[in-house]
Short mmCIF file of C-alpha atoms in Angstrom, two decimals:
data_model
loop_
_atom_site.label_atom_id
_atom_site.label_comp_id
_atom_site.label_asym_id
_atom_site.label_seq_id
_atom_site.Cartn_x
_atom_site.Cartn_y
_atom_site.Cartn_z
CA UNK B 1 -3.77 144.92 109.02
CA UNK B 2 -7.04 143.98 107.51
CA UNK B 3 -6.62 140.55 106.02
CA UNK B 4 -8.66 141.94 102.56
CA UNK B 5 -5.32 143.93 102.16
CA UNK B 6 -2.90 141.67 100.34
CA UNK B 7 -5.64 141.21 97.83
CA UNK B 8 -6.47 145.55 97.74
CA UNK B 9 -2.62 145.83 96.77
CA UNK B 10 -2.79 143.69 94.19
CA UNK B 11 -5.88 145.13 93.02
CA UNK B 12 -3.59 148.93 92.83
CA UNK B 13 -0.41 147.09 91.30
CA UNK B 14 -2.76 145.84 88.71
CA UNK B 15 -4.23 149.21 87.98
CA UNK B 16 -1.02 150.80 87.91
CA UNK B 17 0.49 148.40 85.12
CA UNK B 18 -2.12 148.85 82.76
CA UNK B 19 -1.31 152.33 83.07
CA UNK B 20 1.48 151.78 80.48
CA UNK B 21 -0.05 148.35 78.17
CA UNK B 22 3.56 148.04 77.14
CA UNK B 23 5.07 147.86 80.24
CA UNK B 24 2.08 145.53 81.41
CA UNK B 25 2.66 143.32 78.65
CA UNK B 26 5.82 142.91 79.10
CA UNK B 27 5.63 142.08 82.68
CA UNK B 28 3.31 139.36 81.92
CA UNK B 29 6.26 136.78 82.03
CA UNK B 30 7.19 137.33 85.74
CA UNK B 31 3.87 138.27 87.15
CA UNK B 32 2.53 135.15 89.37
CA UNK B 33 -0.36 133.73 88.84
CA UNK B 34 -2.50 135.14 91.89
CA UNK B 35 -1.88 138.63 90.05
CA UNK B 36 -2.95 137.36 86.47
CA UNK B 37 -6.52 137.11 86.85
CA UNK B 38 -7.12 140.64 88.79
CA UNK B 39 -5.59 142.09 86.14
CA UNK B 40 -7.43 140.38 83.57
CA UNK B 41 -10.21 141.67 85.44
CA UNK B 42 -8.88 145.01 85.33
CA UNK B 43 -8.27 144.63 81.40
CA UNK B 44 -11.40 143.63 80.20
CA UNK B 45 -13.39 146.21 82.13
CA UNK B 46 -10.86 148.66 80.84
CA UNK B 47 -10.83 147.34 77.47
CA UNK B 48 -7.02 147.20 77.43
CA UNK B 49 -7.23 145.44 74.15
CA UNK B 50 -3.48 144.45 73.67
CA UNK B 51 -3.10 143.47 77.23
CA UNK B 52 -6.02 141.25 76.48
CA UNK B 53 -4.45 140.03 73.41
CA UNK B 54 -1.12 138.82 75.33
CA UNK B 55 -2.67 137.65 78.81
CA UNK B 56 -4.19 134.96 76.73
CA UNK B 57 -1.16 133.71 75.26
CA UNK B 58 0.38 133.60 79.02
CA UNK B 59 -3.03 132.20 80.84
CA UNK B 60 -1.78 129.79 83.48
CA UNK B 61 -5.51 128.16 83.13
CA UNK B 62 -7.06 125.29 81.40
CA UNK B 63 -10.23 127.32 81.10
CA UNK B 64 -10.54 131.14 80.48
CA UNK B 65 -14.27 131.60 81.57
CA UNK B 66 -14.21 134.83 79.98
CA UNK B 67 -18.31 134.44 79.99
CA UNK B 68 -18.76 134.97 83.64
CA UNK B 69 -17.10 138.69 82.91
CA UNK B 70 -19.56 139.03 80.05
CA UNK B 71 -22.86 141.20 81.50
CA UNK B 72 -23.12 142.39 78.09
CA UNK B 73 -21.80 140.58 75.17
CA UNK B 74 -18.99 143.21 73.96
CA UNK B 75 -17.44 143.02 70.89
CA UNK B 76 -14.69 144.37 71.37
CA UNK B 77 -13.17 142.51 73.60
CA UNK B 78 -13.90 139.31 71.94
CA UNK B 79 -12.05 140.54 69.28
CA UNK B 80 -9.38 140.97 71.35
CA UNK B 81 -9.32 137.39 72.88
CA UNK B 82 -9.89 135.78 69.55
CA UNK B 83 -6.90 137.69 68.07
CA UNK B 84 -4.82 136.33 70.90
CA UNK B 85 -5.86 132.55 70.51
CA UNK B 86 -4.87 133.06 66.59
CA UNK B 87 -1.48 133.82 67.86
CA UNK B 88 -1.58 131.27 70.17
CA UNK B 89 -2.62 128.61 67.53
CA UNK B 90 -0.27 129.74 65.18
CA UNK B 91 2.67 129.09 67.29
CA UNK B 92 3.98 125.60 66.71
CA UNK B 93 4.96 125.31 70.96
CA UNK B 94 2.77 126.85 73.13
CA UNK B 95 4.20 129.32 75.69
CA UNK B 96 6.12 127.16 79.01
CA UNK B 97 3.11 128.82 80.40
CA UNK B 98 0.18 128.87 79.18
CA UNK B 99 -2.03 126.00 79.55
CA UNK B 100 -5.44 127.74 78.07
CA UNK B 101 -7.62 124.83 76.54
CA UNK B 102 -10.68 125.76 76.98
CA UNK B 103 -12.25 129.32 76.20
CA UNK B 104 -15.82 129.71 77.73
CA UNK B 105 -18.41 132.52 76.94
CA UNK B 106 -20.88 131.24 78.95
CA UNK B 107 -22.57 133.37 81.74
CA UNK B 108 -21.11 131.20 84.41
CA UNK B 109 -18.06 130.34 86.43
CA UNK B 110 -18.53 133.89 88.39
CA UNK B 111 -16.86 132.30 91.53
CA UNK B 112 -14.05 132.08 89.28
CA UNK B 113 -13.82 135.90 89.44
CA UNK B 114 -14.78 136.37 92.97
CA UNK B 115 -12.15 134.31 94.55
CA UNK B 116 -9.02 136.14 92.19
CA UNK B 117 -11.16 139.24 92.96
CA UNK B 118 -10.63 138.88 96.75
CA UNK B 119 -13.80 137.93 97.48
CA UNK B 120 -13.87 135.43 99.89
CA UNK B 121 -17.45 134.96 100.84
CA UNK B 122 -16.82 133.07 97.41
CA UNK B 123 -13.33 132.52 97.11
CA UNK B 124 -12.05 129.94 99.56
CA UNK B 125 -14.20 126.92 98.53
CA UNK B 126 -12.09 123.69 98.56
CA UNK B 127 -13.94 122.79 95.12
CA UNK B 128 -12.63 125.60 93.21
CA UNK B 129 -8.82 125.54 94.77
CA UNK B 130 -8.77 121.86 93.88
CA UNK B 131 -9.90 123.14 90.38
CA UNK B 132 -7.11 125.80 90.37
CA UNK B 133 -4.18 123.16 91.65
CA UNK B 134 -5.78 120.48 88.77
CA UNK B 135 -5.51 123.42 86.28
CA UNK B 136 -1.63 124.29 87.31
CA UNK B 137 -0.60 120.65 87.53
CA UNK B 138 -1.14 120.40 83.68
CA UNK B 139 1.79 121.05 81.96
CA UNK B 140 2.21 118.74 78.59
CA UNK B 141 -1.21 119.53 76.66
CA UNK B 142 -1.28 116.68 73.71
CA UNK B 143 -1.95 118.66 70.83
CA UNK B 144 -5.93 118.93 70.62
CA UNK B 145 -8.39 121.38 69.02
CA UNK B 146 -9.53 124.47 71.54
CA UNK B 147 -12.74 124.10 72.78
CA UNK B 148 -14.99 127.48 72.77
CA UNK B 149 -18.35 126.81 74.98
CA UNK B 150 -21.16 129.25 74.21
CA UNK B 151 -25.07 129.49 74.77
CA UNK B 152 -27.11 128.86 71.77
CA UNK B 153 -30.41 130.97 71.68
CA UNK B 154 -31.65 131.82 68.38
CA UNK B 155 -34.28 133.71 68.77
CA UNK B 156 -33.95 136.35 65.92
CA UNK B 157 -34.50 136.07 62.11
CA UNK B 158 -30.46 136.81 61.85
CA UNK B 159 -27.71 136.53 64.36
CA UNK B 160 -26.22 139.58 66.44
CA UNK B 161 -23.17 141.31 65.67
CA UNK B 162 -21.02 138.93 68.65
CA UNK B 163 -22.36 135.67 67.47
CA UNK B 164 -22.15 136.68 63.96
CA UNK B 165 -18.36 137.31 64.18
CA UNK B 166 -17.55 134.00 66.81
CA UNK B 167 -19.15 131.66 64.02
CA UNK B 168 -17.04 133.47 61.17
CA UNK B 169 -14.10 133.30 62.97
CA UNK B 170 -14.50 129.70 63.78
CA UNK B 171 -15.74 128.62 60.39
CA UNK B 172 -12.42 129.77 59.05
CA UNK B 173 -10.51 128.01 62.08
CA UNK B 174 -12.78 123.99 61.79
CA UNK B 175 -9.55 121.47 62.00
CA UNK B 176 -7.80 123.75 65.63
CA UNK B 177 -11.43 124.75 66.84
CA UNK B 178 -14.10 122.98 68.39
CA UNK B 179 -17.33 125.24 69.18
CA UNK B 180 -18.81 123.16 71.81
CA UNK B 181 -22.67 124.13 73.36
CA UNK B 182 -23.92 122.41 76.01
CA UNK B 183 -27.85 124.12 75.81
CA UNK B 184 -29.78 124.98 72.31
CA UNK B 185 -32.37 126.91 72.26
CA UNK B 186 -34.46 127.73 69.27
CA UNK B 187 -37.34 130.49 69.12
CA UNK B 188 -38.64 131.24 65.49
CA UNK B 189 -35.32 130.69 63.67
CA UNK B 190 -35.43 130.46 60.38
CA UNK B 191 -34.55 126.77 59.00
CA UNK B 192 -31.79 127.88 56.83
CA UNK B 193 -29.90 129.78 59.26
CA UNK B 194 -29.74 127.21 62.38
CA UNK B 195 -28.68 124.58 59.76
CA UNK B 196 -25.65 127.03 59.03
CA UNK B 197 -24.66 127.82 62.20
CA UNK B 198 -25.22 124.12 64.16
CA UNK B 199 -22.86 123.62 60.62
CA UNK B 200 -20.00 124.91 63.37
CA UNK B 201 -20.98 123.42 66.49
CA UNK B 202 -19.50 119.63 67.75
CA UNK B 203 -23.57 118.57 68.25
CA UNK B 204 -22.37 115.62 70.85
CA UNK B 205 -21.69 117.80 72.97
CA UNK B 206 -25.52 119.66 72.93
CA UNK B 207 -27.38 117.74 76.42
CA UNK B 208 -30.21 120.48 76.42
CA UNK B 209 -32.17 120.83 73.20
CA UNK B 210 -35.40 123.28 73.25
CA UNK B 211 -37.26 124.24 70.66
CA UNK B 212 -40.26 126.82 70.76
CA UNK B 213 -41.30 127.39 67.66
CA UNK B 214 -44.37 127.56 65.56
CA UNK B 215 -42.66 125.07 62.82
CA UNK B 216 -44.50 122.94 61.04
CA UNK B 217 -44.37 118.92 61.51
CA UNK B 218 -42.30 119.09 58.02
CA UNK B 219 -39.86 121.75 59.39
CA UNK B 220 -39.42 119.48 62.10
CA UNK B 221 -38.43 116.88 59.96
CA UNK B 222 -35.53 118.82 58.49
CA UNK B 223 -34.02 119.36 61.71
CA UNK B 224 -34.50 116.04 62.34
CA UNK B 225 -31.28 114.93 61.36
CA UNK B 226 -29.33 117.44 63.44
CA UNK B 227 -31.43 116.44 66.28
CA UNK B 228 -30.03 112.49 65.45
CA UNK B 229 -26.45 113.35 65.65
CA UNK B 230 -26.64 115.31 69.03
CA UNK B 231 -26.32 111.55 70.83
CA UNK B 232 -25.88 113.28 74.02
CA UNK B 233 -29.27 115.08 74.74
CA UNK B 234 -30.38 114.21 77.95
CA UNK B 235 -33.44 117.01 77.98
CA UNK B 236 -35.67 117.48 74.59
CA UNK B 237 -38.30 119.57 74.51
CA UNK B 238 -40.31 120.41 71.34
CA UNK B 239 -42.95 123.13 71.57
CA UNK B 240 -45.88 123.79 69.40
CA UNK B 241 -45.11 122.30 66.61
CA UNK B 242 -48.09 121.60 64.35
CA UNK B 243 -49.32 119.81 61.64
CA UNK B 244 -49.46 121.37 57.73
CA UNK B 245 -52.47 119.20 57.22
CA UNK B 246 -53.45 115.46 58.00
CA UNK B 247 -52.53 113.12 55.67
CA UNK B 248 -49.72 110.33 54.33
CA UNK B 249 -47.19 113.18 53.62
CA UNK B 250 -47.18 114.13 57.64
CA UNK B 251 -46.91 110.58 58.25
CA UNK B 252 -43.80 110.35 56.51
CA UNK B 253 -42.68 113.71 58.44
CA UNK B 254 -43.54 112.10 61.78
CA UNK B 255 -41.94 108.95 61.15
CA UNK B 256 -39.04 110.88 60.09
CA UNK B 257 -38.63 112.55 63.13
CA UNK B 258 -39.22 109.64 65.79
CA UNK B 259 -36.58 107.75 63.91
CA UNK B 260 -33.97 110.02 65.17
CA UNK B 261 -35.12 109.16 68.63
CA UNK B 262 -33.46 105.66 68.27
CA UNK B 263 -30.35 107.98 68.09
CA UNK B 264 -30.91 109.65 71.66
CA UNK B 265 -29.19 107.08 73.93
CA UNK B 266 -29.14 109.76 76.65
CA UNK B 267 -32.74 111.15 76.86
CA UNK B 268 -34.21 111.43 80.23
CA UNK B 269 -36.14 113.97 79.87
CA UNK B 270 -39.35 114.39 76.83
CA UNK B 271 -41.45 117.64 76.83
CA UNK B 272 -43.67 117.90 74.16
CA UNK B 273 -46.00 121.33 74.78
CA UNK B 274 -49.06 121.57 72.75
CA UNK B 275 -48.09 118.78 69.85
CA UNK B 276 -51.47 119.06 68.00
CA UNK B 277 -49.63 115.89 65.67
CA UNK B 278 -49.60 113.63 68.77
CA UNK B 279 -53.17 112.51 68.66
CA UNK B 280 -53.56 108.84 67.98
CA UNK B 281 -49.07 108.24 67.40
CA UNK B 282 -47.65 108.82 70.69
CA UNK B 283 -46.64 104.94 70.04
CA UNK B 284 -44.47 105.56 67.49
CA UNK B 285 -42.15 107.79 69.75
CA UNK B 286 -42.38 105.59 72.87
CA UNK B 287 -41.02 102.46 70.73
CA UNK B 288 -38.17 104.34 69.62
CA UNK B 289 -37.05 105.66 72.97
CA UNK B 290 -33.74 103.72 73.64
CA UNK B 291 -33.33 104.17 78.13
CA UNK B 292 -36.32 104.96 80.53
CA UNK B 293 -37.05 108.63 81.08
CA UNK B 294 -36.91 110.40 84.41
CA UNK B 295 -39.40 112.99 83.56
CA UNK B 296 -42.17 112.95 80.26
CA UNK B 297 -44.46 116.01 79.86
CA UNK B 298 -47.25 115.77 77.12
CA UNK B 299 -49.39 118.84 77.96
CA UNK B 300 -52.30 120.87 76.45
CA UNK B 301 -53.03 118.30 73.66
CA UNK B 302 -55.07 115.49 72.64
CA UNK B 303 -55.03 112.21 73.36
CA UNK B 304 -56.45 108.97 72.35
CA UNK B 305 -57.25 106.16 74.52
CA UNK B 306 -54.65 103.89 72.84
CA UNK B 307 -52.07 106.54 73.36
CA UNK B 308 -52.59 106.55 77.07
CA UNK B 309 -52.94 102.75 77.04
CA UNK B 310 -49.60 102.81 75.11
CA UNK B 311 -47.82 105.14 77.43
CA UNK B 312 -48.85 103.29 80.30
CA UNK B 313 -47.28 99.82 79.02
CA UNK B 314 -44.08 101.75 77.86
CA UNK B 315 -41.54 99.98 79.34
CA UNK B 316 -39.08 103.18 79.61
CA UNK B 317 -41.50 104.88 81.95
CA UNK B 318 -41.60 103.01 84.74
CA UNK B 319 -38.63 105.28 86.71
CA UNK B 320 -40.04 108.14 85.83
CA UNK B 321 -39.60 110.45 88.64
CA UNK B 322 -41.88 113.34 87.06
CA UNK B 323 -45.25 113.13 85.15
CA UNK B 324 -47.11 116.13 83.72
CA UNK B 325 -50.25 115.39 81.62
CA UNK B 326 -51.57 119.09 82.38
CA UNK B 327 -54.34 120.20 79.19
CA UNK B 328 -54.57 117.16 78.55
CA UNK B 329 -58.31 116.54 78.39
CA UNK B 330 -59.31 113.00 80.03
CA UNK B 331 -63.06 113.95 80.41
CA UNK B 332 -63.89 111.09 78.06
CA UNK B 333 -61.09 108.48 78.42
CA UNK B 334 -61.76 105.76 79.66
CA UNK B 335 -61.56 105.49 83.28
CA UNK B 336 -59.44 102.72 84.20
CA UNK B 337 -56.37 103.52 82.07
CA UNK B 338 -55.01 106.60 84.45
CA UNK B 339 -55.15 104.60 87.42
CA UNK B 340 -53.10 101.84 85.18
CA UNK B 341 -50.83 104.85 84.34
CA UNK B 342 -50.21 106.05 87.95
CA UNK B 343 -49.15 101.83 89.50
CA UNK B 344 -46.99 101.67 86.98
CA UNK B 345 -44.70 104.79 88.18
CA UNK B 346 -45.98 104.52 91.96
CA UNK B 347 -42.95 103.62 93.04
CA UNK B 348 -40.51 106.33 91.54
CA UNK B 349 -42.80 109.37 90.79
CA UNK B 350 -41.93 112.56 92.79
CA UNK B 351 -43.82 114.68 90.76
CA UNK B 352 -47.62 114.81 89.08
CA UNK B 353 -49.05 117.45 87.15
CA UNK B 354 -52.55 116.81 86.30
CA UNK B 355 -53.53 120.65 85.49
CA UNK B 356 -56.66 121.49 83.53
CA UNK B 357 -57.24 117.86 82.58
CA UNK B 358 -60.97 117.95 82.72
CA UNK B 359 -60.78 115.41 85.41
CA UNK B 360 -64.31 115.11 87.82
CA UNK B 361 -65.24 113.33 90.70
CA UNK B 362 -65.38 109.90 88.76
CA UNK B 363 -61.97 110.49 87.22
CA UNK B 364 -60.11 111.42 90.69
CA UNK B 365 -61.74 108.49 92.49
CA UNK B 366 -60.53 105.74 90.12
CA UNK B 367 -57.18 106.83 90.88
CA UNK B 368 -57.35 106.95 94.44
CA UNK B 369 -55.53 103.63 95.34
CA UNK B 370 -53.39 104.55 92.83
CA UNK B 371 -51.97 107.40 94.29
CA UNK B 372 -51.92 106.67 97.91
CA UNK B 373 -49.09 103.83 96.58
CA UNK B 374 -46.94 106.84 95.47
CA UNK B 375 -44.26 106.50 98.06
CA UNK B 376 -42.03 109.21 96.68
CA UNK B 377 -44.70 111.85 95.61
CA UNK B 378 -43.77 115.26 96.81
CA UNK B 379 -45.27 117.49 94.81
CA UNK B 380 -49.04 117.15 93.27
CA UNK B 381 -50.79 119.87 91.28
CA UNK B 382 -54.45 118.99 90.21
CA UNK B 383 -55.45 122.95 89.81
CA UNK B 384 -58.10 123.67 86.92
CA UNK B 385 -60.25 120.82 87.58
CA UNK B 386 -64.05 120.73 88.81
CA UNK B 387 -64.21 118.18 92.11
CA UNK B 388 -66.69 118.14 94.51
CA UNK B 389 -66.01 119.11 98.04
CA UNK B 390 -66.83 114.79 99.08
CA UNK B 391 -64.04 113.60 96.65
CA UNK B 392 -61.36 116.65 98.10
CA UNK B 393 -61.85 114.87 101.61
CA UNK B 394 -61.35 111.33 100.25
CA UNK B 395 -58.38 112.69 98.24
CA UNK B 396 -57.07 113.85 101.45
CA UNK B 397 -57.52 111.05 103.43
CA UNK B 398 -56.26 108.48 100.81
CA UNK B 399 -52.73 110.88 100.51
CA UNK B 400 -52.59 112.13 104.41
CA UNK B 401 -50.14 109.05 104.14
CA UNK B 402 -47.86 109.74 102.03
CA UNK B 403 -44.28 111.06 103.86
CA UNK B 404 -42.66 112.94 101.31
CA UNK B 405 -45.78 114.92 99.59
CA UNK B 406 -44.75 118.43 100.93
CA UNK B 407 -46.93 120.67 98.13
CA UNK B 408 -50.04 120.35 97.21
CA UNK B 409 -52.37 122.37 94.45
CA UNK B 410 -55.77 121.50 94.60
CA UNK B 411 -58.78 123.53 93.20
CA UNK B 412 -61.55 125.75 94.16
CA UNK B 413 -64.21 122.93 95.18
CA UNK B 414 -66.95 122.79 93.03
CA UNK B 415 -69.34 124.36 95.80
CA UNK B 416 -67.68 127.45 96.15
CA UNK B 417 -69.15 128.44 92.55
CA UNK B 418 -72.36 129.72 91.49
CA UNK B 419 -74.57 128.15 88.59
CA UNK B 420 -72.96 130.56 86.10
CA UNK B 421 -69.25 129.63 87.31
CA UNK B 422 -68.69 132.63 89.09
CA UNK B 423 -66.77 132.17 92.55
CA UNK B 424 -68.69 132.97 95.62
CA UNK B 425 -66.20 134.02 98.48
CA UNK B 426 -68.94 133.46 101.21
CA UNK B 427 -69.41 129.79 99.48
CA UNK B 428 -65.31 129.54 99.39
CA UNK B 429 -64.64 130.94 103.05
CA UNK B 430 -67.06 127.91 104.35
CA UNK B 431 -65.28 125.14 102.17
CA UNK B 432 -61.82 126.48 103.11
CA UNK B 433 -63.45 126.05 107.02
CA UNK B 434 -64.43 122.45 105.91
CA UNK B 435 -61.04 121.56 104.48
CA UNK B 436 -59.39 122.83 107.33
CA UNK B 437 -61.52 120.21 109.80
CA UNK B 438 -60.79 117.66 107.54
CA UNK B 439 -57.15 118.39 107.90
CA UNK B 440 -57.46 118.58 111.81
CA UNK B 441 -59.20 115.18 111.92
CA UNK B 442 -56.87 113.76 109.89
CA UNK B 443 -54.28 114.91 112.45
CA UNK B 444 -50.48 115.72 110.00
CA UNK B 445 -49.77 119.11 109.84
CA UNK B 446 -49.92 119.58 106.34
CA UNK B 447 -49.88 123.04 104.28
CA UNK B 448 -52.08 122.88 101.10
CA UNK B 449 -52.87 125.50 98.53
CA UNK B 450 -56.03 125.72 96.68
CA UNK B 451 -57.21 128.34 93.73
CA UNK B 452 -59.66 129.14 91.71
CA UNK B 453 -60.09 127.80 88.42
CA UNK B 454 -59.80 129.32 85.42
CA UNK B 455 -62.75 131.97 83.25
CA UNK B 456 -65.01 129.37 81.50
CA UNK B 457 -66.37 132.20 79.89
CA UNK B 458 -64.12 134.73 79.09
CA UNK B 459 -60.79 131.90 77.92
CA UNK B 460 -58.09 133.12 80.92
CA UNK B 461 -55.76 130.48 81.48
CA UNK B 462 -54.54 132.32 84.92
CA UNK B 463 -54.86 130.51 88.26
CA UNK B 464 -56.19 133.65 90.60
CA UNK B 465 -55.04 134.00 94.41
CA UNK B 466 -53.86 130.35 95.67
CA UNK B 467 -54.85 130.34 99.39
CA UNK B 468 -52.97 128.38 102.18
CA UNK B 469 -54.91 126.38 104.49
CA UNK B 470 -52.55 125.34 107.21
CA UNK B 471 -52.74 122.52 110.09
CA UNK B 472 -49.64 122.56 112.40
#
């Protein structure tokens, strides 16, 4: 007998129950657990509404990760699992049974699925048993509100039909539910509407906020206040957001909105895409961030001198693990003050993004020393600048010693390119030959990739064909 057996015949009893709902839901009582969730299965891709409707009042589970069943948001069958949890709530002792807590509509938790399903490329894990045997060994619940996880992504001038109906239902349900989101994400949402539905979500429990939106700095500073309570972000990123016009009125917006960053005891991660506000004030957020950051991205903006002199005496950088200043233009800062930047994260940063940064030979060579002290640098991008083929062989002499640097992105060199910035693949074929002797001298096998810049002319932001030149 094949061992996947046991688990087929369970698989038929199931089907054959729901072939009378009323005799199914009956049964539900008896049935043991290992049969529960393969007919659950069977339910919800039926849409046996009222077996649905009961299994949830007899789920042996903390969690019902109805979610990772969920291809498709359906509405119907959300229905039918609300309707079930009103019952459930309305009783004043929970079924002997039933130990549901926690209703998640997620897309995750598939293994969940696979190993009731009988899959057991999936299934046998000692992790998810252990979380099985926690979830059976809780038997006295205190009484608590039910926590509903969902994913946030408002990305539509009104909600859908399934989100629509989960925030009605628990708008009339506050003091038993608690609609709980662990990742926000906002994409032109109107103002109004995301202050009405983040109305019905516990915000402490948000630790992923992103928003891509063309708001204004003043919309911003509406949602600034939300953005205060959710004290358990540990990723914020805030995408081109712009300024109304200059004057003391965006002040006030700004100052507004950095406020609510003494709030954010749990930021690691800051990702601020194409702030056109940032020029001349990137001060005024680093002195209200509250613990050092693992990974800051300020890319495809402007920036002052002082604002890279202030970032690179920010105490709360100096673990920072990943740094991407990428479109940030440094053609006429001041030398010395990215080289400053780079000592003070040598010893922690793993990552460095210095994309389209207008950075030339002077520019790389003052940060040299700089980054041949990056220890823990693994991954290096400096794609979209002009270098000359001399300063690509110091750079790779001066980071041929670093152990963990295991991808590398380098430009086209500068000789590869005609007077009218056109590339020349005769010109590039003989500086790929070069960099490949400088590689064999150097004597590491080491893979790096190098591609041609950007159209000056023509405004294409695309990197075209990266090319491997391998020593082994």
């Amino acid at each position: 007998m094949s061992v996947q057996n046991p688990l087929r015949l369970l698989d038929l009893a199931g089907m054959s129950l729901l072939r009378d709902e009323a005799s199914a839901i009956t049964a539900l009582k008896d049935l043991p657990t290992e049969l529960l969730s393969p007919l659950f299965m069977e339910a919800f891709y039926g849409r046996y509404s009222e077996t649905l409707k009961a299994m949830v009042q007899a789920w042996p589970f903390v969690r019902l990760p109805l979610g990772g069943l969920m291809k498709m948001p359906h509405l119907g069958t959300l229905q039918a699992v609300l309707d079930g949890l009103d019952i459930l709530l309305a009783q004043k002792d929970h079924p002997r049974r039933c130990k549901l807590r926690v209703l998640d509509l997620r897309n995750t938790s598939q293994d969940f699925w696979r190993m009731w399903s009988g899959d057991r490329a999936h299934g046998c894990s000692s992790s998810l048993m252990a979380q099985v045997a926690e979830d059976r060994s809780r038997t006295k619940q205190p009484v608590a509100p039910l926590e509903v996880f969902i994913e946030l992504h408002l990305k539509e001038r009104t909600l859908d039909g399934f989100l629509t109906y989960l925030i009605r239902w628990v708008e009339q349900r506050k003091a038993s539910i608690h609609l709980c989101c662990k990742k926000l994400r906002i994409l032109s949402f109107p103002m109004e509407n995301t202050r009405k539905v983040l109305s019905m979500v516990q915000l402490d429990c948000i630790q992923e906020v992103q928003v891509n939106c063309t708001w204004h700095l003043s919309t911003l500073a509406m949602f600034a206040p939300l953005l205060g309570q959710m004290s358990n972000v540990q990723r914020l990123l805030l995408s081109h957001i712009h300024l109304s016009a200059p004057g003391e009125q965006e002040q006030q917006h700004f100052a507004q909105i950095t406020s609510q960053f003494l709030r954010l005891h749990r930021l690691r991660d800051l990702h601020l895409e194409s702030p056109s506000y940032l020029e001349g004030c990137l001060d005024q957020i680093l002195r209200c961030l509250m613990t050092p950051l693992d990974n800051l991205a300020i890319t495809h903006c402007l920036l002052s001198d002082s604002d890279l002199s202030h970032l690179s005496q920010c105490p709360n950088i100096s673990e920072l693990k990943g740094l991407d200043l990428s479109g940030v233009t440094l053609t006429y800062s001041s030398p010395e003050l990215l080289p400053v930047l780079l000592e003070k994260v040598a010893a922690t940063l793993q990552e460095l993004y210095l994309e389209q940064c207008g950075i030339r030979d002077s520019h790389l060579e003052a940060i040299l020393q700089s980054l041949s002290r990056c220890s823990q640098l693994m991954f290096f991008s400096l794609r979209g600048n002009l270098i000359s083929m001399a300063i690509m062989e110091k750079l790779l002499r001066h980071t041929s010693g670093l152990p963990s640097l295991s991808q590398e992105l380098y430009p086209v060199p500068q000789e590869s390119y005609s007077s009218q910035g056109i590339l020349q693949l005769g010109k590039f074929a003989q500086c790929q030959a070069e960099l490949f002797e400088i590689l064999r001298v150097l004597g590491h096998p080491r893979i790096i990739w190098v591609s041609s810049s950007p159209c000056l002319h023509c405004g294409d932001n695309i990197f075209y064909h990266p090319q491997p030149i391998i020593y082994r």
